[in-house]
mmCIF file of N, CA, C and O in Angstrom:
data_model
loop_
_atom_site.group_PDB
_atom_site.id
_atom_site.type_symbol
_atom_site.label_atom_id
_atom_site.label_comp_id
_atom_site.label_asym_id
_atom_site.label_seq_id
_atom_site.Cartn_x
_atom_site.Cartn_y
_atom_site.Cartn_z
ATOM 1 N N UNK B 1 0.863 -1.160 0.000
ATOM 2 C CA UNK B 1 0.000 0.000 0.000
ATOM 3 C C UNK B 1 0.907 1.220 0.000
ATOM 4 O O UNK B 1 1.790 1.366 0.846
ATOM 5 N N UNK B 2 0.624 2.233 -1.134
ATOM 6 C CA UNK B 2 1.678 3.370 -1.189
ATOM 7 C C UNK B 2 0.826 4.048 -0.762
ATOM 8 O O UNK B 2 -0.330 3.643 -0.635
ATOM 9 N N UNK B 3 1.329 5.573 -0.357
ATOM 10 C CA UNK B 3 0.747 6.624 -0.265
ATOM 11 C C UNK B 3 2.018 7.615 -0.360
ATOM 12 O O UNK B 3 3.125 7.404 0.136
ATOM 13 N N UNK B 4 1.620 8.726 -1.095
ATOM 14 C CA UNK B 4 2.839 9.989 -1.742
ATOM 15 C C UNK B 4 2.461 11.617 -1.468
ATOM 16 O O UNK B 4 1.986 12.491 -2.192
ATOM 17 N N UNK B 5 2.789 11.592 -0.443
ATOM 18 C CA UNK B 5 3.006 13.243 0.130
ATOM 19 C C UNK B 5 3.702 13.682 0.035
ATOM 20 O O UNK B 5 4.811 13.196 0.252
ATOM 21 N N UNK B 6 3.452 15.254 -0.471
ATOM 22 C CA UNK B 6 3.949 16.149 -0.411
ATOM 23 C C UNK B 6 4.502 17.302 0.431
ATOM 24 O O UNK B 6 3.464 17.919 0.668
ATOM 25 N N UNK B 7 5.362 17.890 0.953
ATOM 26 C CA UNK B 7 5.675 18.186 1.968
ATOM 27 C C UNK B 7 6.073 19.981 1.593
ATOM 28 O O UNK B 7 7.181 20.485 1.773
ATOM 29 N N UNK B 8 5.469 20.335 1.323
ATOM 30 C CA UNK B 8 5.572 22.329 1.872
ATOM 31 C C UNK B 8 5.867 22.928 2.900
ATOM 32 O O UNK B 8 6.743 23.735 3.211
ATOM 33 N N UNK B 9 4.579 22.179 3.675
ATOM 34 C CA UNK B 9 4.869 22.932 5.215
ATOM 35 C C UNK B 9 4.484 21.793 6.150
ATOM 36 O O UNK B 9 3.319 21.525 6.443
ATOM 37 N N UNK B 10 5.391 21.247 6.526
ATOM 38 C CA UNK B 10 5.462 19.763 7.405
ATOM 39 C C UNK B 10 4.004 19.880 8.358
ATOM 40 O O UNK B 10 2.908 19.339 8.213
ATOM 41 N N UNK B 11 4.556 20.895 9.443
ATOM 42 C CA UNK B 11 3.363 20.870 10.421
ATOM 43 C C UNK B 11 1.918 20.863 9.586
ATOM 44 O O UNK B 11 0.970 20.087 9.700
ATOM 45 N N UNK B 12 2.104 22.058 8.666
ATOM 46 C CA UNK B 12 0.386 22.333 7.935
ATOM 47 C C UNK B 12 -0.217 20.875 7.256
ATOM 48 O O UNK B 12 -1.385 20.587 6.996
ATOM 49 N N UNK B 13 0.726 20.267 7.115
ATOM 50 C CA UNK B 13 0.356 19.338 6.010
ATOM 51 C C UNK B 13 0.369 17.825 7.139
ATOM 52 O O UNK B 13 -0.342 16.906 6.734
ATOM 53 N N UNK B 14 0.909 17.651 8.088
ATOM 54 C CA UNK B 14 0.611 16.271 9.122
ATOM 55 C C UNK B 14 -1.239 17.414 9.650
ATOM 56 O O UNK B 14 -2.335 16.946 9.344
ATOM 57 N N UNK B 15 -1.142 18.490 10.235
ATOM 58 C CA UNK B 15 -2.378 18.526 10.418
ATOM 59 C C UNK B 15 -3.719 18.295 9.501
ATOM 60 O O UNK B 15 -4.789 17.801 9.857
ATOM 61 N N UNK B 16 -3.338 18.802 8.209
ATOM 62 C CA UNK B 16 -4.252 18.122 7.319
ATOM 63 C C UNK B 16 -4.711 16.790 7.210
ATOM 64 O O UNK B 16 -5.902 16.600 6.964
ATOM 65 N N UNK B 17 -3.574 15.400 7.426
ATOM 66 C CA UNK B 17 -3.465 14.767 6.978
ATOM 67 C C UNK B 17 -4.222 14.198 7.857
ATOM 68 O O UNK B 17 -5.178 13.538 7.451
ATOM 69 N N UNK B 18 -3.978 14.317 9.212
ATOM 70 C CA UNK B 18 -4.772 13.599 10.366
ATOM 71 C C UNK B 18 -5.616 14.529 11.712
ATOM 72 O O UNK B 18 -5.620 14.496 12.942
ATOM 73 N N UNK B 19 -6.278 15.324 10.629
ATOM 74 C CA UNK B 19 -7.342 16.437 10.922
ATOM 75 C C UNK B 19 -8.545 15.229 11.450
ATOM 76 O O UNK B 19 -8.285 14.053 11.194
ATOM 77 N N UNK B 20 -9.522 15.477 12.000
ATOM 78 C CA UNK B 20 -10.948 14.862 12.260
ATOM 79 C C UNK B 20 -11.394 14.557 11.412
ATOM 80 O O UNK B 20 -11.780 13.394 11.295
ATOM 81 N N UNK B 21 -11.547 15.520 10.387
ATOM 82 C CA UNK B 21 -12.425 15.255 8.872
ATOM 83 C C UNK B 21 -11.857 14.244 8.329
ATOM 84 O O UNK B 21 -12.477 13.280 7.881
ATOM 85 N N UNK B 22 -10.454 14.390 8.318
ATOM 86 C CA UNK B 22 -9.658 13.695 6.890
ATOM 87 C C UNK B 22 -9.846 12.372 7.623
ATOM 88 O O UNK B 22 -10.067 11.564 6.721
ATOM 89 N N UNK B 23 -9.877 11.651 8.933
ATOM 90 C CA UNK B 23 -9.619 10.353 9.618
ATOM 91 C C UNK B 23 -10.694 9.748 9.659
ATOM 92 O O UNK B 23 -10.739 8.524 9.537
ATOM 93 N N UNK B 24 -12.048 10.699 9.889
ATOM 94 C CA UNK B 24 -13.169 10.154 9.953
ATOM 95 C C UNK B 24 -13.918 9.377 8.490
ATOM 96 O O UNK B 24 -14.773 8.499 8.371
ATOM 97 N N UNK B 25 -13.206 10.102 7.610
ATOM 98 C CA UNK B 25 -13.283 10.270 6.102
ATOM 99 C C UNK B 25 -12.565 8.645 5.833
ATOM 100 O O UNK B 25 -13.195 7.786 5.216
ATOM 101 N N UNK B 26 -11.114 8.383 6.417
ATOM 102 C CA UNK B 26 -10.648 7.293 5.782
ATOM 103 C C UNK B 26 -10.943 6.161 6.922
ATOM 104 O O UNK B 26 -10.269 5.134 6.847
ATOM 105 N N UNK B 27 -12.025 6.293 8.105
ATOM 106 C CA UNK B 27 -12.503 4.980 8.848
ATOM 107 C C UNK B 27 -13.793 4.706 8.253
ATOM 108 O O UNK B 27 -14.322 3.595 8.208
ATOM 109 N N UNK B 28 -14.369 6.018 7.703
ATOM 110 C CA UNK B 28 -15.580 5.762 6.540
ATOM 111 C C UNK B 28 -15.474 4.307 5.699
ATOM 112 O O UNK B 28 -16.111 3.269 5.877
ATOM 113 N N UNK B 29 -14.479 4.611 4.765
ATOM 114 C CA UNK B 29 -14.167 4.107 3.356
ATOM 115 C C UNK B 29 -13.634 2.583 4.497
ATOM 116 O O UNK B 29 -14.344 1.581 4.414
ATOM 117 N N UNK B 30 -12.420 2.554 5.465
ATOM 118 C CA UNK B 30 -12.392 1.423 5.877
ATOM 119 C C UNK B 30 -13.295 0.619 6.337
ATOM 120 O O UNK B 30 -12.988 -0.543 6.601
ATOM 121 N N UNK B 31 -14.546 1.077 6.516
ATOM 122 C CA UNK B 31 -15.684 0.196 7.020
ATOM 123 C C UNK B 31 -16.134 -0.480 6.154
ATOM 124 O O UNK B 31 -16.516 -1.640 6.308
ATOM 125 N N UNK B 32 -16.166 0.538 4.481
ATOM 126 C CA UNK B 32 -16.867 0.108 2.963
ATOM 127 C C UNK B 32 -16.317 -0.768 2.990
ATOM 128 O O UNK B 32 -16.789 -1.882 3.219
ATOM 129 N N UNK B 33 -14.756 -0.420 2.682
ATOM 130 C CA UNK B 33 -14.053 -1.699 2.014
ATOM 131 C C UNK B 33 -13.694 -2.830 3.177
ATOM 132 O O UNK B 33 -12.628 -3.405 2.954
ATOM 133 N N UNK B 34 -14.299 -3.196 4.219
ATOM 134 C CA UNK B 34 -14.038 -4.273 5.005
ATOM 135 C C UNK B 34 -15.403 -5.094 4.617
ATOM 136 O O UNK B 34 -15.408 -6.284 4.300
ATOM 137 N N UNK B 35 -16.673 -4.170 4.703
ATOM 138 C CA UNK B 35 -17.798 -4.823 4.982
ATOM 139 C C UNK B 35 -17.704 -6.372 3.550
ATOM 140 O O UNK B 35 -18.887 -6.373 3.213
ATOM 141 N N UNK B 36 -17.338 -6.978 3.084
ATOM 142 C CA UNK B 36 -17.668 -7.713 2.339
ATOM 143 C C UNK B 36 -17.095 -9.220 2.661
ATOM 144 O O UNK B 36 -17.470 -10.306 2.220
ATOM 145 N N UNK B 37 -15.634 -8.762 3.961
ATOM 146 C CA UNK B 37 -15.402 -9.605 4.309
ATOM 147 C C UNK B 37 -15.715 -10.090 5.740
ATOM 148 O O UNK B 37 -15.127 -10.965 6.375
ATOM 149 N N UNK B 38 -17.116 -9.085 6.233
ATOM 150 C CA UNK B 38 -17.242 -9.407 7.548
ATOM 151 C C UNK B 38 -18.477 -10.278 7.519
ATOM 152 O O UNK B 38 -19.554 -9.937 7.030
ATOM 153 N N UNK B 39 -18.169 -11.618 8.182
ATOM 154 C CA UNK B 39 -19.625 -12.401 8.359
ATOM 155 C C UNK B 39 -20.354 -11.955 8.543
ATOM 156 O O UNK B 39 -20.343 -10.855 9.097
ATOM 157 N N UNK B 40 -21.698 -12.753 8.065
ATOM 158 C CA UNK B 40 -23.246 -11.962 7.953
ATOM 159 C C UNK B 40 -23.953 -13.151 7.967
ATOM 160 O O UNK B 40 -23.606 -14.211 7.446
ATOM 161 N N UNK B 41 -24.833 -12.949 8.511
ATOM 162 C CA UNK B 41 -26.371 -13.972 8.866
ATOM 163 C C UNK B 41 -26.847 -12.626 9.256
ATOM 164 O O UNK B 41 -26.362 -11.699 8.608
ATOM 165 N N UNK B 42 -27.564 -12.378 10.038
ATOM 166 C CA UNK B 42 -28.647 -10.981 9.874
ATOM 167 C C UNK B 42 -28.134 -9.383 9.298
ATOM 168 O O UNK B 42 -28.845 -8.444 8.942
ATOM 169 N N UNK B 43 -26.720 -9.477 9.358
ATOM 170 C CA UNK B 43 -25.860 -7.897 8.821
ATOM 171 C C UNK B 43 -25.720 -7.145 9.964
ATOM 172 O O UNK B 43 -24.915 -6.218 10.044
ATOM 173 N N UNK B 44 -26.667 -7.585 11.113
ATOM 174 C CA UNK B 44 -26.089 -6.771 12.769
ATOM 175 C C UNK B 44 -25.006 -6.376 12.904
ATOM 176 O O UNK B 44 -24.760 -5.269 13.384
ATOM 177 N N UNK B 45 -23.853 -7.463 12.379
ATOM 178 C CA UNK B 45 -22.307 -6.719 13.169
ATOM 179 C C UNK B 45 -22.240 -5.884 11.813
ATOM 180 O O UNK B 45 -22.321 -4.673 12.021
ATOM 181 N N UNK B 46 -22.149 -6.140 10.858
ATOM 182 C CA UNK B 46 -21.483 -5.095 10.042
ATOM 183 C C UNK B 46 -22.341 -3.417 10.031
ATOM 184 O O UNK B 46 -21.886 -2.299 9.790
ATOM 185 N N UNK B 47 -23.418 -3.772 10.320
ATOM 186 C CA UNK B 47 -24.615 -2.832 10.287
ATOM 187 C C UNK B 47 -24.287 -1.865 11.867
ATOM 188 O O UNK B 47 -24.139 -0.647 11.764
ATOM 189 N N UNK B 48 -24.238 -2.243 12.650
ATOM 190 C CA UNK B 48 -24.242 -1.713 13.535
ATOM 191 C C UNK B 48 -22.695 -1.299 13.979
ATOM 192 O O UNK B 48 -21.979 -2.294 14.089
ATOM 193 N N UNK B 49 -22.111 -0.192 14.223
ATOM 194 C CA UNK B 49 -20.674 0.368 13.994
ATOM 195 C C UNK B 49 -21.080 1.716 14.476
ATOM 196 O O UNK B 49 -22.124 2.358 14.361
ATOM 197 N N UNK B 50 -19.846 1.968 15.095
ATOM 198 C CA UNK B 50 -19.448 3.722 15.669
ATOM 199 C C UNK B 50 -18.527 3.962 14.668
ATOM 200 O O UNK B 50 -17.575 3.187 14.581
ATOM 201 N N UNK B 51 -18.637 4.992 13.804
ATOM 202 C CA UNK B 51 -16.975 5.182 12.812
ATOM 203 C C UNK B 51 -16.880 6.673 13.175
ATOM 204 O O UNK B 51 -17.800 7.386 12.775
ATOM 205 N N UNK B 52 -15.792 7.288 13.947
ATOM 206 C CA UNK B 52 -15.368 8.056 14.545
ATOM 207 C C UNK B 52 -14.174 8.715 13.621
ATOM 208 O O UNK B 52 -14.061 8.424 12.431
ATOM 209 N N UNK B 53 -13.282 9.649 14.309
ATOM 210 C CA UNK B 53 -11.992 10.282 13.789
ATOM 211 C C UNK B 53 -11.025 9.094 14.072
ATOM 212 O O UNK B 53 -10.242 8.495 13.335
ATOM 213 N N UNK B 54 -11.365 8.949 15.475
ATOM 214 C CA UNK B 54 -10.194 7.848 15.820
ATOM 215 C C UNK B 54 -10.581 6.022 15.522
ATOM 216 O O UNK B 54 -9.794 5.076 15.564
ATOM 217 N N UNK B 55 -11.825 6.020 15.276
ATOM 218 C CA UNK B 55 -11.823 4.525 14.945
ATOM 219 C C UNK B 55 -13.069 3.975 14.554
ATOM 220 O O UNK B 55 -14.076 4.597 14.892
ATOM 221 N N UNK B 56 -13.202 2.825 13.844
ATOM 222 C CA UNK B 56 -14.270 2.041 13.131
ATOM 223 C C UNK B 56 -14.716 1.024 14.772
ATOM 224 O O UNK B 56 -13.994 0.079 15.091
ATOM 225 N N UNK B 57 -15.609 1.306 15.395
ATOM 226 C CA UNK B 57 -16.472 -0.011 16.249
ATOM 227 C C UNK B 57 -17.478 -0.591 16.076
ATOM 228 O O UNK B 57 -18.597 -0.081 16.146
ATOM 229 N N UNK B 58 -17.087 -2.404 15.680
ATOM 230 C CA UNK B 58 -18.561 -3.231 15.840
ATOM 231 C C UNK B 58 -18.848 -3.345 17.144
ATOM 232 O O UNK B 58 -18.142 -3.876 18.001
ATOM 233 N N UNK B 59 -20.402 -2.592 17.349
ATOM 234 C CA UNK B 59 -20.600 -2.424 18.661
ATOM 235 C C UNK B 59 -21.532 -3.710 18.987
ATOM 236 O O UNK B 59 -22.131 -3.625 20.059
ATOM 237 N N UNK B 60 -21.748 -4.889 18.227
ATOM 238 C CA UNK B 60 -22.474 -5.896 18.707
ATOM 239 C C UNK B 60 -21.638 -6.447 20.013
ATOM 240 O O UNK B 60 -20.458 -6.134 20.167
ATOM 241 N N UNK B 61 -22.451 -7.427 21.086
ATOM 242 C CA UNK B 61 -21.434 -8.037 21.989
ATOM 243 C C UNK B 61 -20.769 -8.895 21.111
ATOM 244 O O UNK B 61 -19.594 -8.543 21.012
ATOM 245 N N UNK B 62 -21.048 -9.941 20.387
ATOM 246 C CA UNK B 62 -20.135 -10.804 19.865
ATOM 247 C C UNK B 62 -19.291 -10.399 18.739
ATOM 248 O O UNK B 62 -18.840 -11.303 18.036
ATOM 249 N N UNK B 63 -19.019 -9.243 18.471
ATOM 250 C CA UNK B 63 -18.105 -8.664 17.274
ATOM 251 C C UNK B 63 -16.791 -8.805 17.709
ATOM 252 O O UNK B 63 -15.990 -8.684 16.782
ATOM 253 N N UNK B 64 -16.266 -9.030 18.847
ATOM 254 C CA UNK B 64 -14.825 -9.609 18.980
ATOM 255 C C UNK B 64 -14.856 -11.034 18.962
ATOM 256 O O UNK B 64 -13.824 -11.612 18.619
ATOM 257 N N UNK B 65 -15.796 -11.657 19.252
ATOM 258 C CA UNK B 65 -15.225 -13.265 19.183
ATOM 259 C C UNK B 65 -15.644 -13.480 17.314
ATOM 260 O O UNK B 65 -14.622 -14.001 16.866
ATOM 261 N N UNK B 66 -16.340 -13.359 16.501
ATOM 262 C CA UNK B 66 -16.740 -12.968 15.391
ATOM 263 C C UNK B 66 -15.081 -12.720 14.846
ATOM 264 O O UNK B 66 -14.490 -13.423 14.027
ATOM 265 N N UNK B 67 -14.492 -11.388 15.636
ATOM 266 C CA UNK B 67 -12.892 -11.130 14.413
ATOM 267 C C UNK B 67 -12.100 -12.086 15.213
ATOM 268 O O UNK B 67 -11.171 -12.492 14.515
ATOM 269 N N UNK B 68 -12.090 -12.485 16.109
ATOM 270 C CA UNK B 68 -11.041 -13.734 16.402
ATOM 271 C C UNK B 68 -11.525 -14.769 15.700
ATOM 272 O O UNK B 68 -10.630 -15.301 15.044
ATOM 273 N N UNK B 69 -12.547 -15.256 15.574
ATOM 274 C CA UNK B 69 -13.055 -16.880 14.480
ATOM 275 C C UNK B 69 -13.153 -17.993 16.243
ATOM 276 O O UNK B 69 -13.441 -19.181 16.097
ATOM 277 N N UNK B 70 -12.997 -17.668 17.147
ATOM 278 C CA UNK B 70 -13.181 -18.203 17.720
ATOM 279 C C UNK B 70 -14.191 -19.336 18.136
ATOM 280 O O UNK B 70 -15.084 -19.222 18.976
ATOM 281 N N UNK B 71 -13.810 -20.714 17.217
ATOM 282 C CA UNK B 71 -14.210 -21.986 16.738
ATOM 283 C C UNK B 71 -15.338 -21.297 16.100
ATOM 284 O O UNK B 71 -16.402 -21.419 16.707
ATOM 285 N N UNK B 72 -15.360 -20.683 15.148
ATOM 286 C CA UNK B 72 -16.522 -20.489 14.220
ATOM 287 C C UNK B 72 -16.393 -20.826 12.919
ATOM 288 O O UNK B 72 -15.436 -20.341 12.316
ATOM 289 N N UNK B 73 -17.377 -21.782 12.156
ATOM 290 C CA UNK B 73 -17.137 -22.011 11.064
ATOM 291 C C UNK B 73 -18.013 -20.835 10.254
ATOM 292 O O UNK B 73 -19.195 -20.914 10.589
ATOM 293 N N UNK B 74 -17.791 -19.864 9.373
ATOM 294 C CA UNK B 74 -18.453 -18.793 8.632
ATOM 295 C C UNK B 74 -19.395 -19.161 7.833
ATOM 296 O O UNK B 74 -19.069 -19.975 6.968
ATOM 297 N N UNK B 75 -20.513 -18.792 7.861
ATOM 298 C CA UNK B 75 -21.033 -19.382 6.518
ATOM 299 C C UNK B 75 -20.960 -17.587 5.444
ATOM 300 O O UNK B 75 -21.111 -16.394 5.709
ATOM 301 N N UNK B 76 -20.638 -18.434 4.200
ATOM 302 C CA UNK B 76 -20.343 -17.904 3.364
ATOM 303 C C UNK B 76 -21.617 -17.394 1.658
ATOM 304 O O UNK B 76 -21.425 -16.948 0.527
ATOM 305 N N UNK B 77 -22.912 -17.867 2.552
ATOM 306 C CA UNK B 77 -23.561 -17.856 1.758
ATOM 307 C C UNK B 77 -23.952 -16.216 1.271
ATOM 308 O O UNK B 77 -23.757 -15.924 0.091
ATOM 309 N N UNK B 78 -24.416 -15.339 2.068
ATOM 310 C CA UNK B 78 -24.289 -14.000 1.974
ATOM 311 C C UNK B 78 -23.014 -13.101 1.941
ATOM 312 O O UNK B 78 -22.924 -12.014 1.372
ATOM 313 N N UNK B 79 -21.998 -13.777 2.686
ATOM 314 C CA UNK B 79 -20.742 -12.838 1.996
ATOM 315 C C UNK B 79 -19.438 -13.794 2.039
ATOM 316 O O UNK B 79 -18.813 -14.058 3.066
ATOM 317 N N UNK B 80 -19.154 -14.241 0.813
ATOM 318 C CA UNK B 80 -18.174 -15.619 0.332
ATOM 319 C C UNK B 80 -16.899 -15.036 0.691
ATOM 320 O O UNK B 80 -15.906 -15.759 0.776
ATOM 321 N N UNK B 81 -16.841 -13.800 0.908
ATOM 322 C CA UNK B 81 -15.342 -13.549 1.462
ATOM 323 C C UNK B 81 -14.964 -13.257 2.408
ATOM 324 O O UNK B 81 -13.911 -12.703 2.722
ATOM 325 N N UNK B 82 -16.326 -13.823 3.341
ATOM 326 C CA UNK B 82 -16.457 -13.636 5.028
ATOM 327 C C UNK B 82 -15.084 -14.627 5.684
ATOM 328 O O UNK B 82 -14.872 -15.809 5.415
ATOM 329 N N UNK B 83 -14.217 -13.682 6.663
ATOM 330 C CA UNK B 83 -13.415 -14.091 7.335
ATOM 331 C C UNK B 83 -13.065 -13.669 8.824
ATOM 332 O O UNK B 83 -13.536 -12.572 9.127
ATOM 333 N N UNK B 84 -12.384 -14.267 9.754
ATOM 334 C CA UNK B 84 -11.916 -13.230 10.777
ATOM 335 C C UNK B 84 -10.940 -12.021 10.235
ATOM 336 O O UNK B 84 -10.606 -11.529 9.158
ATOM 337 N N UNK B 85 -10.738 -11.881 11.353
ATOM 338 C CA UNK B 85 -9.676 -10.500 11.176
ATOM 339 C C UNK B 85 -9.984 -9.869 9.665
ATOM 340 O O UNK B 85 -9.222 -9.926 8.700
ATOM 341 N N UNK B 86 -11.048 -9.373 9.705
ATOM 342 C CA UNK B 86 -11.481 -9.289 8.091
ATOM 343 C C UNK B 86 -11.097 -7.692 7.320
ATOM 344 O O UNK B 86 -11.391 -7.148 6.256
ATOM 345 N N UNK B 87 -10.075 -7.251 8.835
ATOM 346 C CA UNK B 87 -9.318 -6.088 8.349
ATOM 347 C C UNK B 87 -7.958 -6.366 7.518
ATOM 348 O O UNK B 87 -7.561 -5.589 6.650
ATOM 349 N N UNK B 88 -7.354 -7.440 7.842
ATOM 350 C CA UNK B 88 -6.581 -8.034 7.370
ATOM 351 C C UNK B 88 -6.482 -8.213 5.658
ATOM 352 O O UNK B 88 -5.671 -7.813 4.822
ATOM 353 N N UNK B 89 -7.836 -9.088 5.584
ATOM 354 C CA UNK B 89 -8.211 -9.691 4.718
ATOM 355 C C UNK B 89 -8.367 -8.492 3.387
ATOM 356 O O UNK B 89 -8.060 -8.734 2.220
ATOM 357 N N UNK B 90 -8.748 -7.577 3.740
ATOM 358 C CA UNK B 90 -9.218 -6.138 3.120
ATOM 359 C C UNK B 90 -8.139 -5.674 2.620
ATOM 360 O O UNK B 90 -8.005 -5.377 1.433
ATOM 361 N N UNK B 91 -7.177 -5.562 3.593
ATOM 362 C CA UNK B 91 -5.604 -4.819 3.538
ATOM 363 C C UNK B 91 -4.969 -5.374 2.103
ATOM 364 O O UNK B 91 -4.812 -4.638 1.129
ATOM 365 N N UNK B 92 -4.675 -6.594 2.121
ATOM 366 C CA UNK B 92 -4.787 -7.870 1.134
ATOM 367 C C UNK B 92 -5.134 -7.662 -0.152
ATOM 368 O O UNK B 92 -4.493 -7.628 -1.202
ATOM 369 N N UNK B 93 -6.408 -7.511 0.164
ATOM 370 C CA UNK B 93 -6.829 -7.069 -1.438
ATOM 371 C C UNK B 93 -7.217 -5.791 -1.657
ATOM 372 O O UNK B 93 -7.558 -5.548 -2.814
ATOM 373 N N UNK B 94 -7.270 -4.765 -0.748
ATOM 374 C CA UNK B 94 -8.420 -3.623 -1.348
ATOM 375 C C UNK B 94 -7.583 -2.665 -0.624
ATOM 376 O O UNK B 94 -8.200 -1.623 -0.404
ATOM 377 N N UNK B 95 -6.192 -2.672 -0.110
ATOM 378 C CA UNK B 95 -5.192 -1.878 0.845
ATOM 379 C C UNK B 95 -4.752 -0.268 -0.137
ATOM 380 O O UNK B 95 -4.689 0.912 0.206
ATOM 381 N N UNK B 96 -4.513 -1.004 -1.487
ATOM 382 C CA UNK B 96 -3.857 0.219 -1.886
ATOM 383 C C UNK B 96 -5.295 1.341 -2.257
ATOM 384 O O UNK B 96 -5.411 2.563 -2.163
ATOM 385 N N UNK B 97 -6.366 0.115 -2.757
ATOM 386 C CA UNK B 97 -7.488 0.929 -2.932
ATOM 387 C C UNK B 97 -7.684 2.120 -1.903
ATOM 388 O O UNK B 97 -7.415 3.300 -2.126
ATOM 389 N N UNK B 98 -8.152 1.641 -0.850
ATOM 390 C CA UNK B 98 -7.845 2.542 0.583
ATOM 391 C C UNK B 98 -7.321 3.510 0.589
ATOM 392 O O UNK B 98 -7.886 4.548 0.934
ATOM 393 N N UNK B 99 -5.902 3.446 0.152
ATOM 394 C CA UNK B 99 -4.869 4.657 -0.005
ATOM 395 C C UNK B 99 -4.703 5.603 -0.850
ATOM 396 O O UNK B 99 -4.203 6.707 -0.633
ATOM 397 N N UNK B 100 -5.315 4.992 -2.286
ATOM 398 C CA UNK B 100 -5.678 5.693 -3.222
ATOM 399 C C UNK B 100 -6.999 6.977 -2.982
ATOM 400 O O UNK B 100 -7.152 8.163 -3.274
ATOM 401 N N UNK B 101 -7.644 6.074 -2.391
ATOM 402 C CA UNK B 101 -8.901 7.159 -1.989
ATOM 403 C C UNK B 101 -8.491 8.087 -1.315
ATOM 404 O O UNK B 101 -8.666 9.225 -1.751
ATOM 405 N N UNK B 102 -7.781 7.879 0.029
ATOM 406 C CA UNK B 102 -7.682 8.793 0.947
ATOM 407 C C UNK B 102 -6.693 9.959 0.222
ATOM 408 O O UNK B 102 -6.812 11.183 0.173
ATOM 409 N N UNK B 103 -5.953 9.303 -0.169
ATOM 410 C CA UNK B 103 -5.114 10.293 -1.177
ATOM 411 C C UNK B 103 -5.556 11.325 -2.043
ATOM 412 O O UNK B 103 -5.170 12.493 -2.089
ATOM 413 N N UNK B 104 -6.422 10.739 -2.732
ATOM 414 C CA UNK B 104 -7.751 11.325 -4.125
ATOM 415 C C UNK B 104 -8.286 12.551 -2.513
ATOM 416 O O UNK B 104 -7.995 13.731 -2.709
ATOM 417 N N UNK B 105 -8.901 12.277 -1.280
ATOM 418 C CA UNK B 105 -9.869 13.302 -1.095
ATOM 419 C C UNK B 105 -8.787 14.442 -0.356
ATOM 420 O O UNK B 105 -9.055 15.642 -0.399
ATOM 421 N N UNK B 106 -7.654 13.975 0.262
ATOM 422 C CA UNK B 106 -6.750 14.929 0.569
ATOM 423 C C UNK B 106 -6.477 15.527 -0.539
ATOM 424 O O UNK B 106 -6.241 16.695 -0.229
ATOM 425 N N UNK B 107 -6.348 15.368 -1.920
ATOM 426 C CA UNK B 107 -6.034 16.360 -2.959
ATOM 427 C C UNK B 107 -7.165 16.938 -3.150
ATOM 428 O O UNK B 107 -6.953 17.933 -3.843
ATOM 429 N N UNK B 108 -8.506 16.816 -2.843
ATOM 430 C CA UNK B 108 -9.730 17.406 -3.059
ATOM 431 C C UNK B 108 -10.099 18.833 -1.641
ATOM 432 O O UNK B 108 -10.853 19.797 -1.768
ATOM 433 N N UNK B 109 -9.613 18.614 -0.933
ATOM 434 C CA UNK B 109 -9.350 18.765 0.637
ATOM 435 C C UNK B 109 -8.706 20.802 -0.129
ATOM 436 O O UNK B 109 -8.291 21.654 0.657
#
């Protein structure tokens, strides 16, 4: 995963970078691009989430044993690329995507 900054004015430009807007903006898009690999039978955990400046939360009770896999077999019928740690899994395939975006709205910014 690349990402390519530019540097003018160091301080002006780390505050941009990890301003409220700009973080809340790229836990947004990390929720998009996770949701496909997070198990689903009713969509509760993926559906239900705090996405903040500082962080993406599945606020179901079982949304941590869910990203550990803890003896769970997934069913894969509603989302075939359901896994644990399904941030991981994202990083993997959809990481640079991620970076690309956040990149794209900081130049929009």
């Amino acid at each position: 995963m690349n990402v390519s900054v530019h540097f003018n004015n160091p301080s002006a430009t780390f505050r941009r970078i990890f301003d409220n807007q700009t973080m809340t903006y790229a836990h947004t898009r990390l929720h998009a691009l996770c949701s496909p690999y997070v198990p689903m039978d009713t969509g509760m955990l993926d559906q239900t989430v705090d996405i903040t400046n500082e962080y993406v939360r599945y606020k179901v009770p079982y949304a941590h044993k869910v990203w550990d896999g803890e003896g769970l077999n997934f069913s894969r019928d509603k989302h075939p690329l359901a896994t644990a740690h399904w941030d991981a899994a994202m990083k993997v395939a959809k990481g640079q995507q991620l970076a690309d975006e956040i990149t794209e709205y900081l130049k929009r910014r």
